PDB file of C-alpha atoms in Angstrom:
ATOM      1  CA  ASN A   1      -3.064 -20.123   4.531  1.00 65.00           C
ATOM      2  CA  ALA A   2      -5.383 -17.139   5.045  1.00 79.00           C
ATOM      3  CA  GLY A   3      -2.698 -14.418   5.186  1.00 96.00           C
ATOM      4  CA  VAL A   4      -4.227 -11.135   6.345  1.00 98.00           C
ATOM      5  CA  THR A   5      -7.942 -11.097   7.084  1.00 98.00           C
ATOM      6  CA  GLN A   6      -9.983  -7.979   7.705  1.00 98.00           C
ATOM      7  CA  THR A   7     -13.465  -7.808   9.179  1.00 98.00           C
ATOM      8  CA  PRO A   8     -15.905  -6.432   8.304  1.00 98.00           C
ATOM      9  CA  LYS A   9     -15.580  -5.931   4.541  1.00 97.00           C
ATOM     10  CA  PHE A  10     -18.245  -3.255   4.364  1.00 97.00           C
ATOM     11  CA  ARG A  11     -19.857  -1.002   6.943  1.00 97.00           C
ATOM     12  CA  VAL A  12     -22.109   2.030   7.015  1.00 98.00           C
ATOM     13  CA  LEU A  13     -21.990   4.184  10.136  1.00 98.00           C
ATOM     14  CA  LYS A  14     -23.901   7.210  11.228  1.00 98.00           C
ATOM     15  CA  THR A  15     -21.932  10.250  12.306  1.00 98.00           C
ATOM     16  CA  GLY A  16     -20.933   9.890  15.944  1.00 98.00           C
ATOM     17  CA  GLN A  17     -21.142   6.112  16.064  1.00 98.00           C
ATOM     18  CA  SER A  18     -18.163   4.018  17.038  1.00 97.00           C
ATOM     19  CA  MET A  19     -16.779   0.852  15.557  1.00 97.00           C
ATOM     20  CA  THR A  20     -13.744  -1.415  15.548  1.00 98.00           C
ATOM     21  CA  LEU A  21     -12.078  -2.883  12.503  1.00 98.00           C
ATOM     22  CA  LEU A  22     -10.296  -6.158  13.088  1.00 98.00           C
ATOM     23  CA  CYS A  23      -7.169  -7.329  11.315  1.00 98.00           C
ATOM     24  CA  ALA A  24      -5.814 -10.831  11.825  1.00 98.00           C
ATOM     25  CA  GLN A  25      -2.693 -12.361  10.301  1.00 97.00           C
ATOM     26  CA  ASP A  26      -1.517 -15.949  10.510  1.00 96.00           C
ATOM     27  CA  MET A  27       2.050 -15.442   9.249  1.00 94.00           C
ATOM     28  CA  ASN A  28       3.616 -14.678  12.638  1.00 93.00           C
ATOM     29  CA  HIS A  29       4.547 -11.190  11.453  1.00 93.00           C
ATOM     30  CA  GLU A  30       5.824  -8.648  13.965  1.00 92.00           C
ATOM     31  CA  TYR A  31       4.913  -5.538  12.005  1.00 94.00           C
ATOM     32  CA  MET A  32       1.337  -4.542  11.331  1.00 96.00           C
ATOM     33  CA  TYR A  33      -0.123  -1.410   9.761  1.00 96.00           C
ATOM     34  CA  TRP A  34      -3.379   0.375   9.114  1.00 98.00           C
ATOM     35  CA  TYR A  35      -3.685   2.481   5.951  1.00 98.00           C
ATOM     36  CA  ARG A  36      -6.567   4.416   4.503  1.00 98.00           C
ATOM     37  CA  GLN A  37      -7.065   4.911   0.799  1.00 97.00           C
ATOM     38  CA  ASP A  38      -8.963   7.808  -0.683  1.00 95.00           C
ATOM     39  CA  PRO A  39      -9.333   8.672  -4.372  1.00 88.00           C
ATOM     40  CA  GLY A  40      -6.239  10.412  -5.688  1.00 82.00           C
ATOM     41  CA  MET A  41      -4.488  10.229  -2.307  1.00 85.00           C
ATOM     42  CA  GLY A  42      -2.767   6.882  -2.461  1.00 89.00           C
ATOM     43  CA  LEU A  43      -2.367   4.963   0.786  1.00 95.00           C
ATOM     44  CA  ARG A  44      -1.796   6.940   3.940  1.00 95.00           C
ATOM     45  CA  LEU A  45      -0.520   5.382   7.144  1.00 95.00           C
ATOM     46  CA  ILE A  46      -2.828   5.755  10.142  1.00 97.00           C
ATOM     47  CA  HIS A  47      -1.093   3.745  12.874  1.00 97.00           C
ATOM     48  CA  TYR A  48       1.340   0.908  13.007  1.00 96.00           C
ATOM     49  CA  SER A  49       2.792  -1.634  15.411  1.00 96.00           C
ATOM     50  CA  VAL A  50       6.252  -3.160  15.580  1.00 93.00           C
ATOM     51  CA  GLY A  51       5.252  -5.920  17.960  1.00 94.00           C
ATOM     52  CA  GLU A  52       2.733  -7.182  20.454  1.00 95.00           C
ATOM     53  CA  GLY A  53       1.784  -4.494  22.924  1.00 96.00           C
ATOM     54  CA  THR A  54       3.280  -1.638  20.882  1.00 96.00           C
ATOM     55  CA  THR A  55       1.608   0.978  18.706  1.00 97.00           C
ATOM     56  CA  ALA A  56       2.724   4.194  17.045  1.00 96.00           C
ATOM     57  CA  LYS A  57       1.155   7.033  15.083  1.00 96.00           C
ATOM     58  CA  GLY A  58       1.442   7.313  11.363  1.00 95.00           C
ATOM     59  CA  GLU A  59       0.714  10.165   8.984  1.00 93.00           C
ATOM     60  CA  VAL A  60      -3.027  10.573   9.699  1.00 96.00           C
ATOM     61  CA  PRO A  61      -3.763   9.255  13.216  1.00 97.00           C
ATOM     62  CA  ASP A  62      -6.373  11.777  14.382  1.00 97.00           C
ATOM     63  CA  GLY A  63      -9.768  10.255  15.138  1.00 97.00           C
ATOM     64  CA  TYR A  64      -8.410   6.705  15.354  1.00 98.00           C
ATOM     65  CA  ASN A  65      -7.064   4.464  18.083  1.00 98.00           C
ATOM     66  CA  VAL A  66      -5.381   1.092  17.822  1.00 98.00           C
ATOM     67  CA  SER A  67      -4.479  -1.851  19.991  1.00 98.00           C
ATOM     68  CA  ARG A  68      -2.190  -4.837  19.543  1.00 97.00           C
ATOM     69  CA  LEU A  69      -2.937  -7.056  22.521  1.00 96.00           C
ATOM     70  CA  LYS A  70      -2.103 -10.216  20.593  1.00 96.00           C
ATOM     71  CA  LYS A  71       0.629 -10.577  18.014  1.00 96.00           C
ATOM     72  CA  GLN A  72      -1.737 -11.814  15.348  1.00 97.00           C
ATOM     73  CA  ASN A  73      -4.374  -9.097  15.776  1.00 98.00           C
ATOM     74  CA  PHE A  74      -4.339  -5.357  15.160  1.00 98.00           C
ATOM     75  CA  LEU A  75      -7.513  -3.438  15.926  1.00 98.00           C
ATOM     76  CA  LEU A  76      -8.456  -0.038  14.568  1.00 98.00           C
ATOM     77  CA  GLY A  77     -11.086   1.906  16.462  1.00 98.00           C
ATOM     78  CA  LEU A  78     -13.163   4.906  15.536  1.00 97.00           C
ATOM     79  CA  GLU A  79     -14.593   6.433  18.698  1.00 93.00           C
ATOM     80  CA  SER A  80     -16.895   8.975  17.039  1.00 97.00           C
ATOM     81  CA  ALA A  81     -17.114   8.500  13.293  1.00 97.00           C
ATOM     82  CA  ALA A  82     -17.119  11.524  10.991  1.00 98.00           C
ATOM     83  CA  PRO A  83     -17.949  11.741   7.268  1.00 98.00           C
ATOM     84  CA  SER A  84     -14.271  12.549   6.619  1.00 97.00           C
ATOM     85  CA  GLN A  85     -13.478   9.011   7.739  1.00 98.00           C
ATOM     86  CA  THR A  86     -15.370   7.556   4.800  1.00 98.00           C
ATOM     87  CA  SER A  87     -12.637   5.586   3.100  1.00 98.00           C
ATOM     88  CA  VAL A  88     -11.270   2.169   2.270  1.00 98.00           C
ATOM     89  CA  TYR A  89      -9.133   0.837   5.091  1.00 98.00           C
ATOM     90  CA  PHE A  90      -6.336  -1.626   4.525  1.00 98.00           C
ATOM     91  CA  CYS A  91      -4.455  -3.612   7.081  1.00 98.00           C
ATOM     92  CA  ALA A  92      -1.019  -4.954   6.226  1.00 97.00           C
ATOM     93  CA  SER A  93       1.703  -6.963   7.908  1.00 96.00           C
ATOM     94  CA  SER A  94       5.361  -7.717   7.281  1.00 93.00           C
ATOM     95  CA  TYR A  95       8.169  -9.899   8.620  1.00 88.00           C
ATOM     96  CA  SER A  96      10.098  -9.083  11.741  1.00 66.00           C
ATOM     97  CA  ASN A  97      13.690  -9.459  10.589  1.00 55.00           C
ATOM     98  CA  SER A  98      13.715  -6.305   8.564  1.00 64.00           C
ATOM     99  CA  PRO A  99      11.063  -3.605   8.801  1.00 55.00           C
ATOM    100  CA  ASN A 100      11.015  -2.818   5.132  1.00 65.00           C
ATOM    101  CA  THR A 101      10.280  -6.221   3.690  1.00 86.00           C
ATOM    102  CA  GLU A 102       7.301  -7.114   1.573  1.00 92.00           C
ATOM    103  CA  ALA A 103       3.967  -6.054   3.027  1.00 94.00           C
ATOM    104  CA  PHE A 104       0.968  -8.352   2.788  1.00 96.00           C
ATOM    105  CA  PHE A 105      -2.378  -6.615   2.595  1.00 98.00           C
ATOM    106  CA  GLY A 106      -5.853  -7.625   3.643  1.00 98.00           C
ATOM    107  CA  GLN A 107      -8.808  -7.342   1.311  1.00 98.00           C
ATOM    108  CA  GLY A 108      -9.860  -3.980   2.724  1.00 98.00           C
ATOM    109  CA  THR A 109     -12.840  -2.569   4.601  1.00 98.00           C
ATOM    110  CA  ARG A 110     -15.054  -0.101   2.806  1.00 98.00           C
ATOM    111  CA  LEU A 111     -16.464   2.299   5.395  1.00 98.00           C
ATOM    112  CA  THR A 112     -19.093   4.907   4.716  1.00 98.00           C
ATOM    113  CA  VAL A 113     -20.012   7.456   7.371  1.00 98.00           C
ATOM    114  CA  VAL A 114     -23.286   9.259   6.750  1.00 98.00           C
TER     115      VAL A 114
ATOM    116  CA  GLY B   1       7.815  10.870   6.005  1.00 50.00           C
ATOM    117  CA  GLN B   2       9.683  11.567   2.825  1.00 58.00           C
ATOM    118  CA  GLN B   3       7.564  12.494  -0.141  1.00 78.00           C
ATOM    119  CA  VAL B   4       7.633  10.702  -3.456  1.00 91.00           C
ATOM    120  CA  MET B   5       6.068  11.937  -6.638  1.00 95.00           C
ATOM    121  CA  GLN B   6       4.621   9.495  -9.112  1.00 96.00           C
ATOM    122  CA  ILE B   7       3.954  10.464 -12.689  1.00 97.00           C
ATOM    123  CA  PRO B   8       1.788  10.272 -14.583  1.00 97.00           C
ATOM    124  CA  GLN B   9      -1.290  10.067 -12.379  1.00 95.00           C
ATOM    125  CA  TYR B  10      -3.266   8.342 -15.124  1.00 96.00           C
ATOM    126  CA  GLN B  11      -2.323   6.596 -18.353  1.00 97.00           C
ATOM    127  CA  HIS B  12      -4.645   5.205 -20.990  1.00 98.00           C
ATOM    128  CA  VAL B  13      -3.059   2.969 -23.621  1.00 98.00           C
ATOM    129  CA  GLN B  14      -4.133   0.666 -26.374  1.00 98.00           C
ATOM    130  CA  GLU B  15      -3.360  -2.971 -25.791  1.00 98.00           C
ATOM    131  CA  GLY B  16       0.099  -3.709 -27.125  1.00 98.00           C
ATOM    132  CA  GLU B  17       1.513  -0.268 -26.376  1.00 98.00           C
ATOM    133  CA  ASP B  18       4.238   0.241 -23.815  1.00 98.00           C
ATOM    134  CA  PHE B  19       3.734   1.963 -20.483  1.00 98.00           C
ATOM    135  CA  THR B  20       6.097   3.630 -18.026  1.00 98.00           C
ATOM    136  CA  THR B  21       5.506   5.129 -14.596  1.00 98.00           C
ATOM    137  CA  TYR B  22       8.084   7.144 -12.717  1.00 98.00           C
ATOM    138  CA  CYS B  23       8.689   7.633  -9.026  1.00 97.00           C
ATOM    139  CA  ASN B  24      10.818  10.566  -7.885  1.00 97.00           C
ATOM    140  CA  SER B  25      12.139  11.433  -4.459  1.00 95.00           C
ATOM    141  CA  SER B  26      13.951  14.549  -3.230  1.00 92.00           C
ATOM    142  CA  THR B  27      16.036  12.428  -0.881  1.00 93.00           C
ATOM    143  CA  THR B  28      18.187   9.335  -1.319  1.00 95.00           C
ATOM    144  CA  LEU B  29      16.280   6.134  -0.717  1.00 94.00           C
ATOM    145  CA  SER B  30      17.636   3.013   0.934  1.00 92.00           C
ATOM    146  CA  ASN B  31      15.332   0.870  -1.164  1.00 93.00           C
ATOM    147  CA  ILE B  32      12.017   1.042  -2.947  1.00 95.00           C
ATOM    148  CA  GLN B  33       9.146  -1.354  -3.413  1.00 95.00           C
ATOM    149  CA  TRP B  34       6.508  -1.511  -6.122  1.00 97.00           C
ATOM    150  CA  TYR B  35       2.931  -2.695  -5.682  1.00 98.00           C
ATOM    151  CA  LYS B  36       0.020  -3.298  -8.010  1.00 98.00           C
ATOM    152  CA  GLN B  37      -3.609  -2.834  -7.076  1.00 98.00           C
ATOM    153  CA  ARG B  38      -6.282  -4.179  -9.370  1.00 97.00           C
ATOM    154  CA  PRO B  39      -9.603  -2.293  -9.462  1.00 95.00           C
ATOM    155  CA  GLY B  40     -11.534  -3.182  -6.320  1.00 95.00           C
ATOM    156  CA  GLY B  41      -8.593  -5.142  -4.960  1.00 97.00           C
ATOM    157  CA  HIS B  42      -5.784  -4.706  -2.493  1.00 98.00           C
ATOM    158  CA  PRO B  43      -2.135  -3.799  -3.105  1.00 98.00           C
ATOM    159  CA  VAL B  44       0.056  -6.732  -4.031  1.00 98.00           C
ATOM    160  CA  PHE B  45       3.832  -6.659  -3.799  1.00 97.00           C
ATOM    161  CA  LEU B  46       5.691  -6.774  -7.105  1.00 98.00           C
ATOM    162  CA  ILE B  47       9.341  -6.188  -6.325  1.00 96.00           C
ATOM    163  CA  GLN B  48      11.927  -4.503  -4.138  1.00 95.00           C
ATOM    164  CA  LEU B  49      14.974  -2.638  -5.468  1.00 95.00           C
ATOM    165  CA  VAL B  50      17.950  -2.012  -3.233  1.00 94.00           C
ATOM    166  CA  LYS B  51      21.097  -1.353  -5.226  1.00 95.00           C
ATOM    167  CA  SER B  52      22.044   1.795  -7.106  1.00 97.00           C
ATOM    168  CA  GLY B  53      21.323   1.361 -10.814  1.00 97.00           C
ATOM    169  CA  GLU B  54      19.553  -1.933 -10.226  1.00 97.00           C
ATOM    170  CA  VAL B  55      17.403  -3.332 -13.022  1.00 98.00           C
ATOM    171  CA  LYS B  56      15.049  -6.237 -12.484  1.00 98.00           C
ATOM    172  CA  LYS B  57      12.699  -7.906 -14.920  1.00 98.00           C
ATOM    173  CA  GLN B  58       9.533  -9.862 -14.424  1.00 97.00           C
ATOM    174  CA  LYS B  59       8.324 -11.091 -17.795  1.00 97.00           C
ATOM    175  CA  ARG B  60       7.077  -7.890 -19.512  1.00 98.00           C
ATOM    176  CA  LEU B  61       7.774  -5.673 -16.487  1.00 98.00           C
ATOM    177  CA  THR B  62      11.125  -3.916 -16.059  1.00 98.00           C
ATOM    178  CA  PHE B  63      11.960  -2.119 -12.828  1.00 98.00           C
ATOM    179  CA  GLN B  64      14.829   0.325 -12.460  1.00 98.00           C
ATOM    180  CA  PHE B  65      16.401   2.078  -9.514  1.00 98.00           C
ATOM    181  CA  GLY B  66      18.318   5.237 -10.361  1.00 97.00           C
ATOM    182  CA  GLU B  67      22.046   5.600  -9.910  1.00 97.00           C
ATOM    183  CA  ALA B  68      21.523   8.226  -7.248  1.00 97.00           C
ATOM    184  CA  LYS B  69      18.760   6.138  -5.619  1.00 96.00           C
ATOM    185  CA  LYS B  70      16.345   9.062  -5.857  1.00 97.00           C
ATOM    186  CA  ASN B  71      14.135   7.752  -8.595  1.00 97.00           C
ATOM    187  CA  SER B  72      12.688   4.545  -9.899  1.00 98.00           C
ATOM    188  CA  SER B  73      10.618   3.440 -12.846  1.00 98.00           C
ATOM    189  CA  LEU B  74       8.374   0.614 -13.928  1.00 98.00           C
ATOM    190  CA  HIS B  75       8.112  -0.147 -17.633  1.00 98.00           C
ATOM    191  CA  ILE B  76       5.596  -2.557 -19.116  1.00 98.00           C
ATOM    192  CA  THR B  77       6.264  -3.804 -22.617  1.00 98.00           C
ATOM    193  CA  ALA B  78       3.314  -4.599 -24.856  1.00 98.00           C
ATOM    194  CA  THR B  79       0.551  -4.004 -22.345  1.00 98.00           C
ATOM    195  CA  GLN B  80      -2.287  -6.458 -21.925  1.00 98.00           C
ATOM    196  CA  THR B  81      -5.736  -5.947 -20.432  1.00 97.00           C
ATOM    197  CA  THR B  82      -4.550  -7.888 -17.393  1.00 97.00           C
ATOM    198  CA  ASP B  83      -2.128  -5.021 -16.651  1.00 98.00           C
ATOM    199  CA  VAL B  84      -5.024  -2.730 -15.732  1.00 98.00           C
ATOM    200  CA  GLY B  85      -4.704  -1.334 -12.228  1.00 98.00           C
ATOM    201  CA  THR B  86      -2.864   1.202 -10.127  1.00 97.00           C
ATOM    202  CA  TYR B  87       0.877   0.915  -9.655  1.00 98.00           C
ATOM    203  CA  PHE B  88       2.416   2.312  -6.489  1.00 97.00           C
ATOM    204  CA  CYS B  89       5.991   2.941  -5.566  1.00 97.00           C
ATOM    205  CA  ALA B  90       6.686   2.675  -1.842  1.00 95.00           C
ATOM    206  CA  PRO B  91       9.986   3.672  -0.280  1.00 93.00           C
ATOM    207  CA  PRO B  92      10.483   3.016   3.425  1.00 89.00           C
ATOM    208  CA  SER B  93       9.574   5.594   6.012  1.00 87.00           C
ATOM    209  CA  GLY B  94      10.708   4.515   9.442  1.00 84.00           C
ATOM    210  CA  TYR B  95       9.104   1.167  10.174  1.00 85.00           C
ATOM    211  CA  ALA B  96       6.454   1.529   7.478  1.00 88.00           C
ATOM    212  CA  LEU B  97       6.141   2.192   3.768  1.00 90.00           C
ATOM    213  CA  ASN B  98       5.396   5.602   2.320  1.00 90.00           C
ATOM    214  CA  PHE B  99       3.221   5.031  -0.721  1.00 93.00           C
ATOM    215  CA  GLY B 100       3.169   7.366  -3.677  1.00 90.00           C
ATOM    216  CA  LYS B 101      -0.221   8.394  -5.025  1.00 94.00           C
ATOM    217  CA  GLY B 102       0.058   5.804  -7.760  1.00 96.00           C
ATOM    218  CA  THR B 103      -0.342   5.670 -11.514  1.00 97.00           C
ATOM    219  CA  SER B 104      -3.632   4.275 -12.745  1.00 97.00           C
ATOM    220  CA  LEU B 105      -3.276   2.323 -15.976  1.00 98.00           C
ATOM    221  CA  LEU B 106      -6.187   1.684 -18.264  1.00 98.00           C
ATOM    222  CA  VAL B 107      -5.690  -0.655 -21.209  1.00 98.00           C
ATOM    223  CA  THR B 108      -8.257  -0.835 -23.966  1.00 97.00           C
ATOM    224  CA  PRO B 109      -8.341  -3.807 -26.344  1.00 94.00           C
TER     225      PRO B 109
END
C-alpha cells in the first residue's frame, strides 16, 4: 500500500519556469491538500480539494494553481516560478466521512528556484 | 484560519530528561491533532483529542486537551534519541488543518 506519493522528490527551477507537482493517493480519500513548509513557518496550506473536480484556496494560494480531475490525483502547478517559492511541498489526504480526520502525508518535494 | 501558538520553538534536552510542548489558541477548538516530523521526513499523525480535559497516553507520550479546549500539551517522559524531531499541533480550520509552527526537539545522548 503506497499511501500518498509525490513526484518529483527534488527539482531545481530557474525563475520564470513552470512546473507541475503530482500527488497520488491510493486510499480512496476525498480530501486532498497541498502545504508548503519553510524554516520557522510550520506548514501553510496552499490549496485543498474536498472531492474530485473541486478545489479551494488555502492560506497562501498566490502563484499556484491546482487541479483535481481524478479522485486519486491532486496537481499543484507553478506557472512562473519565483525564488520565494523555494520550499518543501507536502501533499496530504484524509478520509471523506469527517474532514478533520487523520491526514496522511507524502514524502515531500524539495523545490529550489534560482 | 484560527491561529495557534506553540511554545517553545526549540528545546534541547539530555537523553532521559522530560520534555513538554504547549499549544495555545485564542478560540475554542473542536478538536486538535498532533503530528511528529523527523528531520528530513514528513509529518506523521500521532493522536487526536476531542473531549474537554481529555488525556491520552502512548507509551512515554502524554497528550492533554485543556478543560476550555483552548490549549493542549504533549509531554514526553524520559526522552530518547528516537524522539528527535519537530512536534506540531494542528487544530481544524474549515476542511483542512491549521498547523502550529512546531516545537523542534533535540535530544543529546
